[in-house]
């Protein structure tokens, strides 16, 4: 039986299209997955859509099942939840998460899919990749009981970090964002909220995820002596100034990078699979539904992506739904 699918491609910067694709029959140790939902990670995917990936980062920024090359044509994405239609008996009929682009059906090795726990709805499981980034960040940051923490930038990654920090005992957590509309998300996640000018200082740790120079500067200002800024922002092709004058040295401040491309060296005994499985388990918390702020049909993606880039559609995670007959 010949299988077919439809995939979203970035034809050129700022322009997307849906293409028909022919699929191979799944072989030994492979699965055929029918997509139920996928997610648009607004920060990374809109940067890719506008052609903002620096040449020096073309290799590092490749998604696991990307086709084509930056700036385009390229098939890009990594938040996909579907049901296994064909494959090993243990997986057939299971809902699974895969780091696959926006496509109605696809064939991958069975090892590339992770079963979604029964307690996690498929529509929430699209957040797994972002929650996995937050897990890695907190492995890097290693917050301690009683820490005073700010998360600067209430986007998808920052809000995911704040959601996980809300579970830490005895910590003071504040989500900091210039958009007062993010206060509702903070409340749903169970953390405090403040505008940048009203944020509480003397922080032991600040997680920066606003991808702005102003946010990074404010993050440094919020630290206590010998405090740390964990930098999670991805700036793409933009040059960023860092304020290393004034009290930066005398207060012995630290700026440390973190990203999801490698498992934190603080957890040398954990694998990528371990980290993703943990992220999916954490998604049993319904409070994380607050991170999904929009939804559209797969067929509308060519019109939706430009609106996400321009901000006409404001979003943290924008969910894409697929027709059951696709």
Short mmCIF file of C-alpha atoms in Angstrom, two decimals:
data_model
loop_
_atom_site.label_atom_id
_atom_site.label_comp_id
_atom_site.label_asym_id
_atom_site.label_seq_id
_atom_site.Cartn_x
_atom_site.Cartn_y
_atom_site.Cartn_z
CA UNK A 1 0.00 0.00 0.00
CA UNK A 2 1.36 3.39 -0.96
CA UNK A 3 1.05 6.10 1.68
CA UNK A 4 0.92 9.82 1.09
CA UNK A 5 1.02 12.91 3.26
CA UNK A 6 1.07 16.69 3.11
CA UNK A 7 3.83 18.83 4.58
CA UNK A 8 4.36 22.51 5.31
CA UNK A 9 7.49 23.94 3.69
CA UNK A 10 9.11 27.36 3.93
CA UNK A 11 9.59 28.01 0.25
CA UNK A 12 11.63 31.18 0.82
CA UNK A 13 11.95 33.62 3.75
CA UNK A 14 8.47 34.88 4.60
CA UNK A 15 6.63 32.49 2.30
CA UNK A 16 5.24 29.02 3.08
CA UNK A 17 3.36 26.39 1.13
CA UNK A 18 1.85 22.95 1.62
CA UNK A 19 3.26 20.17 -0.54
CA UNK A 20 2.14 16.62 -1.25
CA UNK A 21 4.66 13.96 -0.22
CA UNK A 22 4.97 10.27 -1.01
CA UNK A 23 5.78 8.09 1.98
CA UNK A 24 7.63 4.77 2.01
CA UNK A 25 6.03 1.74 3.60
CA UNK A 26 7.33 1.42 7.17
CA UNK A 27 10.08 -1.17 7.35
CA UNK A 28 11.34 -3.28 10.20
CA UNK A 29 11.65 -1.13 13.30
CA UNK A 30 9.77 1.83 11.77
CA UNK A 31 6.39 3.42 12.44
CA UNK A 32 3.83 5.22 10.31
CA UNK A 33 2.37 8.11 12.32
CA UNK A 34 -0.78 10.10 11.58
CA UNK A 35 -0.44 13.57 13.08
CA UNK A 36 -3.10 14.78 15.50
CA UNK A 37 -1.52 18.09 16.54
CA UNK A 38 1.70 19.99 16.02
CA UNK A 39 2.97 23.13 17.70
CA UNK A 40 4.64 26.27 16.40
CA UNK A 41 7.38 27.37 18.76
CA UNK A 42 6.95 31.09 18.14
CA UNK A 43 10.51 32.21 18.91
CA UNK A 44 12.54 29.69 16.93
CA UNK A 45 10.12 28.92 14.12
CA UNK A 46 9.28 32.52 13.32
CA UNK A 47 13.02 33.27 13.20
CA UNK A 48 13.43 30.40 10.72
CA UNK A 49 10.40 31.57 8.73
CA UNK A 50 11.80 35.07 8.26
CA UNK A 51 15.22 33.68 7.22
CA UNK A 52 17.03 34.85 10.36
CA UNK A 53 19.27 31.83 11.03
CA UNK A 54 22.93 32.94 10.74
CA UNK A 55 25.04 30.97 8.25
CA UNK A 56 27.37 29.99 11.10
CA UNK A 57 24.43 28.28 12.85
CA UNK A 58 22.90 26.42 9.91
CA UNK A 59 24.24 23.09 11.14
CA UNK A 60 23.51 23.66 14.85
CA UNK A 61 19.95 24.78 14.12
CA UNK A 62 18.93 21.76 12.05
CA UNK A 63 15.84 20.01 13.38
CA UNK A 64 16.08 16.20 13.71
CA UNK A 65 13.86 15.47 10.67
CA UNK A 66 14.42 18.70 8.74
CA UNK A 67 14.50 18.53 4.96
CA UNK A 68 16.12 21.21 2.81
CA UNK A 69 18.44 23.92 4.03
CA UNK A 70 18.22 27.41 5.50
CA UNK A 71 16.99 29.90 4.47
CA UNK A 72 14.80 27.76 2.16
CA UNK A 73 13.22 25.75 0.79
CA UNK A 74 13.15 24.00 4.15
CA UNK A 75 10.73 21.78 6.08
CA UNK A 76 11.19 22.70 9.72
CA UNK A 77 9.52 21.97 13.06
CA UNK A 78 9.85 19.72 16.09
CA UNK A 79 6.61 19.60 18.09
CA UNK A 80 4.48 16.78 16.70
CA UNK A 81 1.93 14.51 18.38
CA UNK A 82 0.28 11.71 16.47
CA UNK A 83 -1.05 8.17 16.61
CA UNK A 84 0.91 5.17 15.32
CA UNK A 85 -1.04 3.54 12.49
CA UNK A 86 1.54 0.91 11.54
CA UNK A 87 4.60 -0.42 13.33
CA UNK A 88 5.64 -2.68 16.19
CA UNK A 89 2.71 -4.13 18.14
CA UNK A 90 3.74 -2.32 21.33
CA UNK A 91 3.33 1.06 19.60
CA UNK A 92 0.45 0.52 17.18
CA UNK A 93 -2.50 2.63 18.25
CA UNK A 94 -0.45 4.58 20.80
CA UNK A 95 -0.34 8.38 20.94
CA UNK A 96 3.29 9.47 20.56
CA UNK A 97 5.43 12.60 20.53
CA UNK A 98 8.08 13.09 17.83
CA UNK A 99 10.49 15.88 16.93
CA UNK A 100 8.97 16.05 13.44
CA UNK A 101 7.91 19.04 11.29
CA UNK A 102 4.33 19.95 10.37
CA UNK A 103 3.15 17.03 8.24
CA UNK A 104 -0.07 14.98 8.11
CA UNK A 105 1.65 11.56 8.07
CA UNK A 106 5.27 10.45 8.30
CA UNK A 107 7.50 7.39 8.67
CA UNK A 108 10.33 7.39 11.23
CA UNK A 109 12.31 4.83 13.23
CA UNK A 110 10.31 3.55 16.19
CA UNK A 111 13.11 4.83 18.44
CA UNK A 112 12.28 8.40 17.34
CA UNK A 113 8.83 8.42 18.97
CA UNK A 114 8.01 8.63 22.68
CA UNK A 115 4.67 7.36 23.98
CA UNK A 116 2.55 10.06 25.58
CA UNK A 117 1.48 9.11 29.13
CA UNK A 118 -2.21 8.34 29.54
CA UNK A 119 -2.56 11.28 31.94
CA UNK A 120 -1.44 13.77 29.26
CA UNK A 121 -3.96 14.86 26.57
CA UNK A 122 -2.60 14.77 23.03
CA UNK A 123 -3.34 18.46 22.53
CA UNK A 124 -1.17 19.38 25.55
CA UNK A 125 1.65 17.04 24.56
CA UNK A 126 2.74 19.44 21.79
CA UNK A 127 4.44 21.38 24.62
CA UNK A 128 6.87 18.53 25.30
CA UNK A 129 9.78 20.01 23.34
CA UNK A 130 9.55 23.33 25.16
CA UNK A 131 9.11 21.79 28.60
CA UNK A 132 12.16 19.66 27.77
CA UNK A 133 14.12 22.90 27.19
CA UNK A 134 12.94 24.13 30.60
CA UNK A 135 14.03 20.86 32.25
CA UNK A 136 17.50 21.22 30.76
CA UNK A 137 17.70 24.86 31.86
CA UNK A 138 16.88 23.96 35.44
CA UNK A 139 19.41 21.14 35.39
CA UNK A 140 21.95 23.77 34.31
CA UNK A 141 20.77 26.38 36.82
CA UNK A 142 20.38 23.98 39.77
CA UNK A 143 18.13 26.25 41.88
CA UNK A 144 18.17 25.65 45.64
CA UNK A 145 15.44 25.65 48.24
CA UNK A 146 14.73 29.19 49.35
CA UNK A 147 16.21 30.85 46.25
CA UNK A 148 14.88 34.18 45.00
CA UNK A 149 14.30 33.75 41.28
CA UNK A 150 13.06 35.89 38.40
CA UNK A 151 12.21 34.67 34.93
CA UNK A 152 12.56 37.60 32.55
CA UNK A 153 10.53 37.04 29.40
CA UNK A 154 7.11 35.43 29.57
CA UNK A 155 7.22 33.70 26.20
CA UNK A 156 6.88 29.99 25.66
CA UNK A 157 10.28 29.00 27.09
CA UNK A 158 10.25 31.49 29.96
CA UNK A 159 6.74 30.53 30.99
CA UNK A 160 7.67 26.83 30.88
CA UNK A 161 10.60 27.50 33.20
CA UNK A 162 8.37 29.49 35.55
CA UNK A 163 5.81 26.67 35.57
CA UNK A 164 8.42 24.15 36.68
CA UNK A 165 9.91 26.53 39.27
CA UNK A 166 6.45 26.91 40.80
CA UNK A 167 6.85 23.34 42.06
CA UNK A 168 10.14 24.03 43.89
CA UNK A 169 9.78 24.28 47.69
CA UNK A 170 10.39 27.59 49.40
CA UNK A 171 11.43 29.60 46.34
CA UNK A 172 10.26 33.08 45.42
CA UNK A 173 9.42 33.01 41.72
CA UNK A 174 8.38 36.02 39.67
CA UNK A 175 7.63 36.10 35.95
CA UNK A 176 8.77 39.45 34.52
CA UNK A 177 7.44 40.77 31.22
CA UNK A 178 6.70 44.13 29.63
CA UNK A 179 3.33 42.82 28.40
CA UNK A 180 0.77 43.12 31.24
CA UNK A 181 -1.30 40.49 29.46
CA UNK A 182 1.20 37.87 30.63
CA UNK A 183 -0.02 38.39 34.21
CA UNK A 184 -2.91 36.02 33.55
CA UNK A 185 -0.52 33.31 32.36
CA UNK A 186 1.63 33.78 35.49
CA UNK A 187 -1.47 33.43 37.67
CA UNK A 188 -2.52 30.24 35.88
CA UNK A 189 0.97 28.82 36.41
CA UNK A 190 0.97 29.73 40.10
CA UNK A 191 3.80 32.29 40.09
CA UNK A 192 4.02 36.01 40.75
CA UNK A 193 4.16 38.61 37.99
CA UNK A 194 5.77 42.02 37.59
CA UNK A 195 6.64 44.54 34.90
CA UNK A 196 10.40 45.02 34.44
CA UNK A 197 10.47 48.25 36.45
CA UNK A 198 8.56 46.69 39.38
CA UNK A 199 10.39 43.35 39.54
CA UNK A 200 11.81 42.22 42.88
CA UNK A 201 15.59 42.38 43.10
CA UNK A 202 18.32 40.62 45.10
CA UNK A 203 17.76 37.48 43.04
CA UNK A 204 20.03 34.48 43.41
CA UNK A 205 19.06 33.39 39.90
CA UNK A 206 17.53 35.13 36.92
CA UNK A 207 16.51 33.07 33.89
CA UNK A 208 16.52 35.35 30.85
CA UNK A 209 14.28 34.40 27.92
CA UNK A 210 13.07 37.71 26.45
CA UNK A 211 15.58 37.75 23.54
CA UNK A 212 16.06 41.51 24.03
CA UNK A 213 19.04 43.62 25.11
CA UNK A 214 16.80 45.45 27.57
CA UNK A 215 15.73 42.17 29.15
CA UNK A 216 19.32 41.00 29.56
CA UNK A 217 20.36 44.32 31.10
CA UNK A 218 17.44 44.21 33.53
CA UNK A 219 18.26 40.60 34.41
CA UNK A 220 21.74 41.66 35.55
CA UNK A 221 20.26 44.50 37.59
CA UNK A 222 17.99 42.10 39.45
CA UNK A 223 20.82 39.91 40.75
CA UNK A 224 22.25 39.78 44.24
CA UNK A 225 26.02 39.62 44.79
CA UNK A 226 27.47 36.58 42.97
CA UNK A 227 24.08 35.89 41.38
CA UNK A 228 23.68 34.16 38.02
CA UNK A 229 21.81 34.99 34.84
CA UNK A 230 20.99 31.84 32.90
CA UNK A 231 20.68 32.99 29.28
CA UNK A 232 18.07 31.03 27.35
CA UNK A 233 17.36 33.59 24.61
CA UNK A 234 18.15 32.79 20.99
CA UNK A 235 19.05 35.98 19.14
CA UNK A 236 19.62 34.48 15.70
CA UNK A 237 21.42 36.93 13.42
CA UNK A 238 21.13 39.93 15.77
CA UNK A 239 24.09 41.53 17.55
CA UNK A 240 23.49 42.05 21.27
CA UNK A 241 25.25 44.42 23.66
CA UNK A 242 25.87 43.20 27.21
CA UNK A 243 26.35 45.79 30.01
CA UNK A 244 29.54 44.55 31.65
CA UNK A 245 30.51 47.90 33.18
CA UNK A 246 29.44 49.52 36.45
CA UNK A 247 29.03 46.86 39.17
CA UNK A 248 29.28 43.73 37.00
CA UNK A 249 32.79 42.83 38.22
CA UNK A 250 32.63 44.20 41.75
CA UNK A 251 29.44 42.20 42.42
CA UNK A 252 30.98 39.09 40.78
CA UNK A 253 27.96 38.43 38.57
CA UNK A 254 27.72 35.43 36.27
CA UNK A 255 26.13 35.00 32.82
CA UNK A 256 25.75 31.39 31.75
CA UNK A 257 24.27 30.03 28.54
CA UNK A 258 21.86 27.12 28.30
CA UNK A 259 20.12 25.39 25.42
CA UNK A 260 18.45 22.12 24.61
CA UNK A 261 20.91 20.83 21.97
CA UNK A 262 22.89 18.84 24.53
CA UNK A 263 21.84 17.22 27.78
CA UNK A 264 23.06 19.31 30.72
CA UNK A 265 26.51 18.19 31.91
CA UNK A 266 25.04 18.42 35.41
CA UNK A 267 23.16 15.20 34.56
CA UNK A 268 25.81 13.00 32.89
CA UNK A 269 23.78 9.86 33.56
CA UNK A 270 20.69 11.10 31.68
CA UNK A 271 19.99 10.65 27.97
CA UNK A 272 17.93 12.68 25.50
CA UNK A 273 15.22 10.02 25.81
CA UNK A 274 15.25 10.33 29.62
CA UNK A 275 14.85 14.10 29.40
CA UNK A 276 11.97 13.97 26.93
CA UNK A 277 10.15 11.27 28.91
CA UNK A 278 10.45 13.45 32.02
CA UNK A 279 9.05 16.45 30.13
CA UNK A 280 6.04 14.40 29.02
CA UNK A 281 5.42 13.21 32.57
CA UNK A 282 5.46 16.82 33.80
CA UNK A 283 2.76 17.69 31.26
CA UNK A 284 0.19 15.86 33.37
CA UNK A 285 -0.28 19.25 35.08
CA UNK A 286 -3.32 20.97 33.49
CA UNK A 287 -1.91 24.39 34.47
CA UNK A 288 0.40 24.07 31.47
CA UNK A 289 -2.60 24.46 29.14
CA UNK A 290 -2.08 28.20 29.70
CA UNK A 291 0.96 28.02 27.39
CA UNK A 292 -1.21 27.17 24.36
CA UNK A 293 -2.64 30.53 23.30
CA UNK A 294 -3.96 29.88 19.80
CA UNK A 295 -4.98 27.19 17.36
CA UNK A 296 -5.52 26.88 13.64
CA UNK A 297 -5.94 24.19 10.99
CA UNK A 298 -2.94 22.68 9.22
CA UNK A 299 -4.20 23.94 5.87
CA UNK A 300 -4.01 27.54 7.17
CA UNK A 301 -0.30 27.45 8.09
CA UNK A 302 0.87 29.43 4.99
CA UNK A 303 -1.33 32.33 6.14
CA UNK A 304 -0.78 31.88 9.89
CA UNK A 305 3.04 31.93 10.02
CA UNK A 306 3.40 35.48 8.60
CA UNK A 307 0.87 36.68 11.19
CA UNK A 308 2.82 35.02 14.00
CA UNK A 309 6.02 36.69 12.76
CA UNK A 310 4.40 40.14 12.59
CA UNK A 311 2.66 39.75 15.94
CA UNK A 312 -0.78 40.09 14.37
CA UNK A 313 -1.45 36.73 16.03
CA UNK A 314 0.05 36.95 19.55
CA UNK A 315 1.07 33.53 20.79
CA UNK A 316 3.18 31.49 23.13
CA UNK A 317 2.64 28.06 21.62
CA UNK A 318 0.35 28.10 18.60
CA UNK A 319 -1.26 24.69 18.15
CA UNK A 320 -2.00 23.21 14.73
CA UNK A 321 -4.84 20.70 14.42
CA UNK A 322 -5.09 18.05 11.69
CA UNK A 323 -8.14 16.68 9.95
CA UNK A 324 -8.68 13.07 11.00
CA UNK A 325 -9.04 12.03 7.38
CA UNK A 326 -5.81 13.76 6.28
#
